[in-house]
Tab-separated table of C-alpha atoms in Angstrom:
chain	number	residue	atom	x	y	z
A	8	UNK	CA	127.516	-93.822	-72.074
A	9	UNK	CA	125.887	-97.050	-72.942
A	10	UNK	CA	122.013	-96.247	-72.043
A	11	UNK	CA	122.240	-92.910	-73.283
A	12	UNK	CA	123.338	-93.953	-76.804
A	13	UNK	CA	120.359	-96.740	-76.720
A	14	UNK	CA	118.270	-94.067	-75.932
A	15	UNK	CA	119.069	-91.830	-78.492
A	16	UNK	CA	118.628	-94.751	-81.051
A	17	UNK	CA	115.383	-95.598	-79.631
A	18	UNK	CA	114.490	-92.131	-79.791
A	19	UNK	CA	115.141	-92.037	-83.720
A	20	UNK	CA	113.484	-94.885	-84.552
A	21	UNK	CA	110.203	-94.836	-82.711
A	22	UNK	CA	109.330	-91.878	-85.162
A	23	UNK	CA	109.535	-94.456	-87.769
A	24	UNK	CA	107.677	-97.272	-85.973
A	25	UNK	CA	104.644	-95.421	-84.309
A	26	UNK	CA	102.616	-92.099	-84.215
A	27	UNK	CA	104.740	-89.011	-82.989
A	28	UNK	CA	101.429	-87.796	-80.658
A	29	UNK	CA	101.106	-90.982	-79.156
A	30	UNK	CA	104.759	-90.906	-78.627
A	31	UNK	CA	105.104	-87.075	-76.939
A	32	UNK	CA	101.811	-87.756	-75.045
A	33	UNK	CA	104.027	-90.706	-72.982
A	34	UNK	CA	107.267	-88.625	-73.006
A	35	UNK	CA	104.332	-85.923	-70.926
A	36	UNK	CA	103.182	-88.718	-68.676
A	37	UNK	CA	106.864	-89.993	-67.936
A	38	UNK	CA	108.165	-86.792	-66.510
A	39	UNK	CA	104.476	-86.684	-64.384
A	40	UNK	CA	104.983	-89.913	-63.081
A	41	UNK	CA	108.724	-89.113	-62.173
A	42	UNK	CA	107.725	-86.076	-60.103
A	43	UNK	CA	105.334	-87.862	-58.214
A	44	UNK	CA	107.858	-91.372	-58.324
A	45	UNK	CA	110.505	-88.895	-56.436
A	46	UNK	CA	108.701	-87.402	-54.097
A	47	UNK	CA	107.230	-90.918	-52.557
A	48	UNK	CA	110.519	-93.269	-53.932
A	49	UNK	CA	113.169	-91.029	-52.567
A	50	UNK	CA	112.155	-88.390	-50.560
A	51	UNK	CA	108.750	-91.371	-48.692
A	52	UNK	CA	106.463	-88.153	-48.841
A	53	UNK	CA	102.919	-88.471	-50.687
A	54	UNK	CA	101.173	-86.515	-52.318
A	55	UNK	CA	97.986	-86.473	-54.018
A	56	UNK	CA	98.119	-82.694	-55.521
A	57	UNK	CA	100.416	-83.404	-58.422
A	58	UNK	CA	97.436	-82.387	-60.806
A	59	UNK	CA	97.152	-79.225	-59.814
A	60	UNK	CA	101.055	-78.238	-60.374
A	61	UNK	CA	100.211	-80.351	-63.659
A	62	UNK	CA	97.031	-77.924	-64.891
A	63	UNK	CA	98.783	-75.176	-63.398
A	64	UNK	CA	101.857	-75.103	-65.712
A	65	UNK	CA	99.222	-76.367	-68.850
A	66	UNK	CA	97.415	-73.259	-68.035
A	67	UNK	CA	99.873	-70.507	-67.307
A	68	UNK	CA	101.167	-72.055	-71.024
A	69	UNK	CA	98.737	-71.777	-73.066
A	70	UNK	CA	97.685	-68.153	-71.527
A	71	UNK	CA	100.824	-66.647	-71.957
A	72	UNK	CA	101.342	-68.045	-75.636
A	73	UNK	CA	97.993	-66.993	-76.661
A	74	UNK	CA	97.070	-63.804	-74.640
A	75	UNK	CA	100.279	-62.540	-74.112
A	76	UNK	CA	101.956	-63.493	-77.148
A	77	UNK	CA	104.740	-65.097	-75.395
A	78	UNK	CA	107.541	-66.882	-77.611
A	79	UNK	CA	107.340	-70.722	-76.742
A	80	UNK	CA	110.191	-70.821	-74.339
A	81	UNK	CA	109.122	-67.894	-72.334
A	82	UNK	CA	105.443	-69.299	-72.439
A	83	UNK	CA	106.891	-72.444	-70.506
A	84	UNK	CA	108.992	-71.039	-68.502
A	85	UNK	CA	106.465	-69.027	-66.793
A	86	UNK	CA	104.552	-72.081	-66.820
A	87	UNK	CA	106.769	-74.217	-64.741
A	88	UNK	CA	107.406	-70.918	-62.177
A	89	UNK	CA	104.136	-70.948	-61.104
A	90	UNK	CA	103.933	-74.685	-60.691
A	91	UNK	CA	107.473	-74.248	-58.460
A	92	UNK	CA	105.911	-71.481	-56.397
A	93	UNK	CA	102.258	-73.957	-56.288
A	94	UNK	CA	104.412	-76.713	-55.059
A	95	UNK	CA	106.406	-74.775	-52.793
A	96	UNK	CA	103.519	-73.316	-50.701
A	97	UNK	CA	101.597	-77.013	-50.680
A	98	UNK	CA	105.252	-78.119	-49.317
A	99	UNK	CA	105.172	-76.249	-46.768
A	100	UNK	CA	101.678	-77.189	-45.489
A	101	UNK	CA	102.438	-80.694	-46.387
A	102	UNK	CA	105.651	-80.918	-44.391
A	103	UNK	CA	104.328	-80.281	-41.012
A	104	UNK	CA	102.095	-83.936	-41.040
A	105	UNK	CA	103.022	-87.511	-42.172
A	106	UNK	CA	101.416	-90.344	-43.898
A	107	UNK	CA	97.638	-90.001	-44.851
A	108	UNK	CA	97.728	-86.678	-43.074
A	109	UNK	CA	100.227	-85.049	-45.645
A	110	UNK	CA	98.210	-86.995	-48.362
A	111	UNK	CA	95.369	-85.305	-47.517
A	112	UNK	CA	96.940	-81.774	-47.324
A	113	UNK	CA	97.895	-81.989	-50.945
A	114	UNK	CA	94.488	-83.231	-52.051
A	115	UNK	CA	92.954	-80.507	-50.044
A	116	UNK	CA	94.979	-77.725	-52.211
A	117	UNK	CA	94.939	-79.187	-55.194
A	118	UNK	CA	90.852	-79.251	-54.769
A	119	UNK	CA	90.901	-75.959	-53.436
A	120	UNK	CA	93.223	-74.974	-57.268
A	121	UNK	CA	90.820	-76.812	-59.211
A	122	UNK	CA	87.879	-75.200	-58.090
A	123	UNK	CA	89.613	-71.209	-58.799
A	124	UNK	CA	90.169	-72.681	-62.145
A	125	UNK	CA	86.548	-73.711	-62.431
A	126	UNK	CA	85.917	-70.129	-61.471
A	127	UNK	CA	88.757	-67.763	-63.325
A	128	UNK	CA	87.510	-66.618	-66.230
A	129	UNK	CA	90.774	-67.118	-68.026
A	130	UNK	CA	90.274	-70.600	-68.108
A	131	UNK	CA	87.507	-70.563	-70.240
A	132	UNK	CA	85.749	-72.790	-68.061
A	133	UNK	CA	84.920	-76.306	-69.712
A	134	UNK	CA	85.882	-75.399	-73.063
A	135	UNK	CA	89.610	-74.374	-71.919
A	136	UNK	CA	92.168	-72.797	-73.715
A	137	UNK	CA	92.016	-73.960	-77.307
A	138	UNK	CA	94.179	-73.600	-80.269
A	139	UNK	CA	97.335	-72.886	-78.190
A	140	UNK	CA	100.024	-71.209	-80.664
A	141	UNK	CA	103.130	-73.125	-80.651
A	142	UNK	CA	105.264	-70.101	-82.127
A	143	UNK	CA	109.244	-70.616	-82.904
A	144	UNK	CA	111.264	-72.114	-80.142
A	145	UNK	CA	114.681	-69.516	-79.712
A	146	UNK	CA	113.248	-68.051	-83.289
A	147	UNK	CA	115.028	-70.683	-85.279
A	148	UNK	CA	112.736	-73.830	-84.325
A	149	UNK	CA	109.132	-73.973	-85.640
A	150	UNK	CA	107.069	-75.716	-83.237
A	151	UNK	CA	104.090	-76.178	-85.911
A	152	UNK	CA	106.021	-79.228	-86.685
A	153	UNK	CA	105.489	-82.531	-84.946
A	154	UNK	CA	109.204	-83.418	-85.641
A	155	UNK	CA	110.556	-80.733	-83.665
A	156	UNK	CA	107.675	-80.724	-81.004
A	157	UNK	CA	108.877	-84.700	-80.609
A	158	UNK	CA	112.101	-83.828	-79.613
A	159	UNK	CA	111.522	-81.201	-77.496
A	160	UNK	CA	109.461	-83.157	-75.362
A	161	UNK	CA	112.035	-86.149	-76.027
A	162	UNK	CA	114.648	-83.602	-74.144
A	163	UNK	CA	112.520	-82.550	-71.783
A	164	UNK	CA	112.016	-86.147	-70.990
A	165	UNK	CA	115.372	-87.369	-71.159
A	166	UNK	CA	116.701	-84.281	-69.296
A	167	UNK	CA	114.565	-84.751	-66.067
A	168	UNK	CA	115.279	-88.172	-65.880
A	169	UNK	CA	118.756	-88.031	-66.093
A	170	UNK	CA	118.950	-84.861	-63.725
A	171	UNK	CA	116.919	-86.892	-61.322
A	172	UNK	CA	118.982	-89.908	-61.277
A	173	UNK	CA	122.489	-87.165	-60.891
A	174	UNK	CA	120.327	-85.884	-57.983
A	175	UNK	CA	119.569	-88.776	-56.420
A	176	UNK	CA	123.202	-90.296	-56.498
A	177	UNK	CA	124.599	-86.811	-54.926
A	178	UNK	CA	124.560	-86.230	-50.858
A	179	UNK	CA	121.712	-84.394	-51.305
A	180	UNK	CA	120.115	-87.285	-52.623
A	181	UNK	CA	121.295	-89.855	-50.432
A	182	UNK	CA	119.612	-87.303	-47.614
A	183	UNK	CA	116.419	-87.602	-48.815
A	184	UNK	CA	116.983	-91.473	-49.045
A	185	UNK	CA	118.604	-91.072	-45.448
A	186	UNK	CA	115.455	-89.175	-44.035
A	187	UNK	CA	112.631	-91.806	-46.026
A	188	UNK	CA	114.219	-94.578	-44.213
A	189	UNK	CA	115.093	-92.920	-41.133
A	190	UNK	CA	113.843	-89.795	-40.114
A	191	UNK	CA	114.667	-89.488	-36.541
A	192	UNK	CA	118.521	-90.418	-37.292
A	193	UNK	CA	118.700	-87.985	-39.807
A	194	UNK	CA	117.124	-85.707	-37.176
A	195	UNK	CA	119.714	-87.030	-34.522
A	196	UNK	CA	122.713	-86.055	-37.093
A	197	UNK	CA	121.802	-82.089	-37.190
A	198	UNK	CA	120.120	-81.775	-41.002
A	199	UNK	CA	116.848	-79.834	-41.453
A	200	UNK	CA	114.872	-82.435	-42.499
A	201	UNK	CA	111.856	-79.799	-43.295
A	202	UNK	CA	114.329	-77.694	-45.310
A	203	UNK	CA	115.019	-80.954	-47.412
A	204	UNK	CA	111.382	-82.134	-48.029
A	205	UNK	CA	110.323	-78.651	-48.956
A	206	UNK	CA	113.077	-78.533	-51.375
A	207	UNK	CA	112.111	-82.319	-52.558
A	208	UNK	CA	108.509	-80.673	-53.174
A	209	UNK	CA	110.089	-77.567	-55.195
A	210	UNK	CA	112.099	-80.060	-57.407
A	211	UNK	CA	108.799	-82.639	-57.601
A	212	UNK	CA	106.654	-78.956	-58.615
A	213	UNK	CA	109.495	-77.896	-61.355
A	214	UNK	CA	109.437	-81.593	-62.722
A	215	UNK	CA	105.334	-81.354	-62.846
A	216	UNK	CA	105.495	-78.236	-64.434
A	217	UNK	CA	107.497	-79.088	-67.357
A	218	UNK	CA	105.120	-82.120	-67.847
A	219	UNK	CA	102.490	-79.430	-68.317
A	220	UNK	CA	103.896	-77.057	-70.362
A	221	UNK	CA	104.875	-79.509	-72.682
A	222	UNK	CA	101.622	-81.450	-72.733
A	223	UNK	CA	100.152	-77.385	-73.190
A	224	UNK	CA	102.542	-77.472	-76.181
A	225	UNK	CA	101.773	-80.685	-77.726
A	226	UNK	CA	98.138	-80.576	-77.406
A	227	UNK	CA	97.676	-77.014	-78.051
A	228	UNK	CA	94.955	-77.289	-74.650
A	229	UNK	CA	94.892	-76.792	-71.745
A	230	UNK	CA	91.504	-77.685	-69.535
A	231	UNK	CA	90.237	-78.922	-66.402
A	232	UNK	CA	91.011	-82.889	-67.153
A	233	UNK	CA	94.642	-81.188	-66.192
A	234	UNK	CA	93.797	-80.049	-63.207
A	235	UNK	CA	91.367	-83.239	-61.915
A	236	UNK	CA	92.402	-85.288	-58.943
A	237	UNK	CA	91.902	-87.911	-61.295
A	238	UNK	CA	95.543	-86.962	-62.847
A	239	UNK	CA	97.331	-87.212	-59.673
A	240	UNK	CA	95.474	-90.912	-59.037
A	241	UNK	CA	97.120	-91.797	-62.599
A	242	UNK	CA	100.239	-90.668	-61.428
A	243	UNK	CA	100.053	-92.809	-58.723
A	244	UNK	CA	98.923	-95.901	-61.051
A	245	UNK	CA	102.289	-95.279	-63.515
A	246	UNK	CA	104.361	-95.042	-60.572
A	247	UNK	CA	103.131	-98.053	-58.595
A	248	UNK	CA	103.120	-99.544	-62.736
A	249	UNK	CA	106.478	-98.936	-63.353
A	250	UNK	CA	108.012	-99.257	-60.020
A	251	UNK	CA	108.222	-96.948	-57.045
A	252	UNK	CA	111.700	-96.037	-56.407
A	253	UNK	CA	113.575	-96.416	-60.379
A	254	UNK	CA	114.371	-94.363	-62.663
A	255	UNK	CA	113.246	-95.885	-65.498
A	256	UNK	CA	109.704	-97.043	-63.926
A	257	UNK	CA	107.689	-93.674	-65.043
A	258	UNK	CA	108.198	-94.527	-68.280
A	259	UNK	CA	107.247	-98.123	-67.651
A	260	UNK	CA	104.051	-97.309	-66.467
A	261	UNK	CA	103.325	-94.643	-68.820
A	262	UNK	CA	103.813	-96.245	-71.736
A	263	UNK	CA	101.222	-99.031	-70.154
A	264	UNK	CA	98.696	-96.213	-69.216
A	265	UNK	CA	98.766	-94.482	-72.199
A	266	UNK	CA	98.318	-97.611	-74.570
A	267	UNK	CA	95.901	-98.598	-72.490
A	268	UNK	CA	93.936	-95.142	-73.257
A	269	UNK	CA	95.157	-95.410	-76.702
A	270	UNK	CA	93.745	-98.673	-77.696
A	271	UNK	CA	91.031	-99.437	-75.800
A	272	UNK	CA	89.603	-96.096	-75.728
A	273	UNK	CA	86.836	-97.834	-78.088
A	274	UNK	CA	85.620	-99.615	-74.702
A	275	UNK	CA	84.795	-96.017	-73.130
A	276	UNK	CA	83.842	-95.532	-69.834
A	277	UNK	CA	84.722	-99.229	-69.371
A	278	UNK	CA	88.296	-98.607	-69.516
A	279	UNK	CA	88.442	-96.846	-65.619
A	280	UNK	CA	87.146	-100.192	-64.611
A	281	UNK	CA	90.040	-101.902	-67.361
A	282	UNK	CA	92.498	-99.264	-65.268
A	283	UNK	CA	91.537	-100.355	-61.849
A	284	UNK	CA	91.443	-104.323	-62.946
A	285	UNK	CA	95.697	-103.427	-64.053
A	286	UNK	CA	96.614	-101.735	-61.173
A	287	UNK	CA	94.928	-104.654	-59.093
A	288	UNK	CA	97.030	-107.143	-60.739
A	289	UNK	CA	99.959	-105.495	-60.650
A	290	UNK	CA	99.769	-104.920	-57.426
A	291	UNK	CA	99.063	-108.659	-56.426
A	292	UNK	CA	101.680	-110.048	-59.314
A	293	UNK	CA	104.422	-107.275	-59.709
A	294	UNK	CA	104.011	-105.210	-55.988
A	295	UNK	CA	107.259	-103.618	-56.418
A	296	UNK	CA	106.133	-103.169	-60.167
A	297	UNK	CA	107.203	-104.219	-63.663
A	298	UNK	CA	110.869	-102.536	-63.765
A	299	UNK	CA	111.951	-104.497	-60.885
A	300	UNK	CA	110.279	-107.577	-61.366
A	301	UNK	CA	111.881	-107.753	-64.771
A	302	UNK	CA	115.518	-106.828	-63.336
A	303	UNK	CA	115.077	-109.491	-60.276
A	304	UNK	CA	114.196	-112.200	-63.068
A	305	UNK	CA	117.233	-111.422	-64.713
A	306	UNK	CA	119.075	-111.317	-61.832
A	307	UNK	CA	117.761	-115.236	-61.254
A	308	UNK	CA	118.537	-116.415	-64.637
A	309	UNK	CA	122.456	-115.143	-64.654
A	310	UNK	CA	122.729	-116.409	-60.967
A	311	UNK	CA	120.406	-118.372	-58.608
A	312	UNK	CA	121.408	-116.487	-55.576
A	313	UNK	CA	121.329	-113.524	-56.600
A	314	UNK	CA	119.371	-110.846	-55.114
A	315	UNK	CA	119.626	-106.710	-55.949
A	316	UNK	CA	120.370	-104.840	-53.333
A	317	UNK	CA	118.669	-101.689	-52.354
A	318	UNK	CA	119.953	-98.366	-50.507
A	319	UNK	CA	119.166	-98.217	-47.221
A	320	UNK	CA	118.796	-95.628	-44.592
A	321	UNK	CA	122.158	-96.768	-42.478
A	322	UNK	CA	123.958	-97.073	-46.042
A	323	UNK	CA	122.880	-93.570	-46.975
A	324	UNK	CA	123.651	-91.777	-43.774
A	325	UNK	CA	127.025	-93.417	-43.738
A	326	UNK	CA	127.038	-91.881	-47.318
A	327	UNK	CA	126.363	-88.824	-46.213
A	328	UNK	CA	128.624	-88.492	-43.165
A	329	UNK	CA	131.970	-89.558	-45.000
């Protein structure tokens, strides 16, 4: 009860304290960096296709706001469907190999996505889809404010994290924890191990999508950036930031990424080399990033000896079996 009443107070105080874009933009990135932080934390499955669920769910948005005349909830809704159904059918490829194998699978698709987008005339090609109504949200919340835009994506955010973290503490999540650290024991006990990873993938796809939709929202845009394989390499960077494996690392490392864009964007094209010089030293200072580096050192100055624990693959099938 504790977090979630500092998080509400953060929540209605960084208003106050900073600019309500800058603020939704990381709320965006969080719940990006926490579908690809699940799929590789909990579920040890990569992927490198996370952009395309992303530009998927920006662009099915914006078109059904503005062509279709969708009201806002129905306009992200059928965003984040088609990102589930995207991620489902990359699962299922995905599933069948391991390691760089699956990685490249994802990367495949998601190229293979980017370039119909390049193509499909609904996408306007590099202009995008501009001026992206916003519209009432249930017909009693106007979205044309940046309050009420703020919150939604506040919810949004707060809601996938917290589902993920129920998820993740229920047998199904200690499965997915049992089959990352174990496969073959998992395998040994019965489970469908594919059935589970293409289920991680459809959760992963749902979580991308509502990062889209929103950011289709916020921005009133949706274009190719969204769609790059450059996104999914940030996700990467603000999960490795924040810490593979938390809860609380995608918003860690998003907050870093996007004040990095946000403040040194004067520096221009030198900031990918400002990027790559951060994710080098975090991964040579902090390599199981910031969030746990932080909780170890307070772990060491309440008690000398003592260490966090992590969940491991004997501890979660144990879980499982009782």
């Amino acid at each position: 009860m504790v977090p979630v009443l500092a998080a509400v107070a953060a929540l209605l105080a960084l208003p106050m304290l900073l600019y309500p874009v800058y603020l939704m933009k990381i709320f965006c990135f969080t719940i990006f960096a926490a579908s690809f932080n699940f799929l590789l934390g909990f579920a040890g499955i990569m992927s490198f296709g996370q952009a395309a669920l992303f530009g998927t769910a920006a662009y099915l948005t914006a078109h059904a706001a503005r062509e279709w005349a969708l009201p806002p909830e129905a306009a992200i809704s059928v965003g984040i469907a088609a990102a589930l159904v995207l991620g489902l059918v990359m699962g299922i490829f995905a599933i069948r190999r391991r390691g760089i194998y699956q990685a490249m699978i994802t990367l495949a698709i998601a190229q293979m996505v980017y370039f119909v987008y390049v193509q499909a005339s609904f996408t306007h090609g590099e202009d995008g889809i501009q001026s992206v109504p916003r519209g009432m949200l249930l017909g009693l919340i106007d979205l044309r404010d940046d309050t009420n835009v703020y919150w939604l994506c506040a919810a949004a955010m707060l809601g996938v994290l917290f589902g993920l973290r129920r998820l993740i503490n229920s047998p199904f999540g200690m499965m997915l924890i049992a089959i990352r650290d174990n496969e073959r024991r998992a395998l040994s006990l019965g489970h469908n191990v594919d059935a589970y990873k293409l289920a991680a993938f459809g959760i992963a796809a749902f979580c991308a999508g509502v990062a889209g939709s929103m950011s289709a929202v916020v921005f009133q845009l949706a274009t190719l950036s969204g769609v790059h394989w450059h996104l999914s390499g940030e996700a990467v960077l603000m999960a490795l930031i924040g810490g593979i494996g938390t809860f609380s690392g995608p918003l860690i490392g998003a907050a870093v990424l996007v004040t990095m864009q946000h403040f040194l964007s004067p520096f221009g094209a030198w900031i990918v080399a400002i990027h790559g010089a951060v994710f080098v030293l975090c991964v040579l200072l902090f390599r199981d990033g910031l969030l746990p580096h932080a909780q170890a050192l307070a772990a060491n100055l309440r008690r000398p000896d003592a260490r966090p624990k992590a969940v491991g693959a004997p501890q979660a099938v144990e879980a499982i079996g009782q």
